[in-house]
Steps between C-alpha positions, in 0.01 A plus 500: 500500500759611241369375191662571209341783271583312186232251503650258213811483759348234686265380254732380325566242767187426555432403175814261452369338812129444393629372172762296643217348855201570267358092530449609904168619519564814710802632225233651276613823329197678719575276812894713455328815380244495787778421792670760327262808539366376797873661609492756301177645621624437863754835358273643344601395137267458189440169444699290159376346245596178323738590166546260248874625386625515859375138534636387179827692543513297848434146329784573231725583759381189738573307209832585439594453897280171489847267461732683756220693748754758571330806696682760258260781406364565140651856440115515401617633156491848614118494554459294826643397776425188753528403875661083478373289757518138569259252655417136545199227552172683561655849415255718380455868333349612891879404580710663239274817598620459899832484315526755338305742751699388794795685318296817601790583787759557199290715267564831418211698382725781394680344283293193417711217555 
């Protein structure tokens, strides 16, 4: 699967997700994290760890798209970078993972991106 070698790319996401669907049971941080490497170890990629400054740099950026939810991406202030995804009812971090691993076909390992 093309995963991307930057793991705080996707993390990123991840993270504004769990904070933003973190009452629903299954949107723990490790319920994300463990969908998560589950992939990456499918690819043969160490697995990630939760970070505390990629999750709160993802809750001050949820919270300034909170009033408009416009999918525009963070710039990640030069340090990361984020997959945007969008779900509804009973979407869960399992999801978002399918999501973002589904977009395997346009990966380029090369290059990373």
């Amino acid at each position: 699967m093309g995963l991307s070698k930057n793991s705080s790319l996707a993390l990123v996401c991840f993270a504004i997700l769990a904070m933003v669907h973190s009452s629903l049971a299954q949107n723990s941080p490790q319920d994300y994290l463990n969908a998560h490497n589950t992939v990456r170890a499918q690819v043969g990629v160490g697995p990630m760890t939760w970070d505390p400054n990629v999750a709160d740099f993802a809750q001050n950026y949820a919270n300034q798209r909170a009033g408009d939810c416009a999918m525009i991406h963070s710039g990640g202030g030069g340090v990361y970078g984020e997959n945007i995804a969008t779900g509804s009812g009973d979407f869960t971090g399992a999801m978002a993972v399918d999501l973002w691993a589904g977009e395997e076909p346009d990966y380029d390992y090369n290059s990373n991106s």
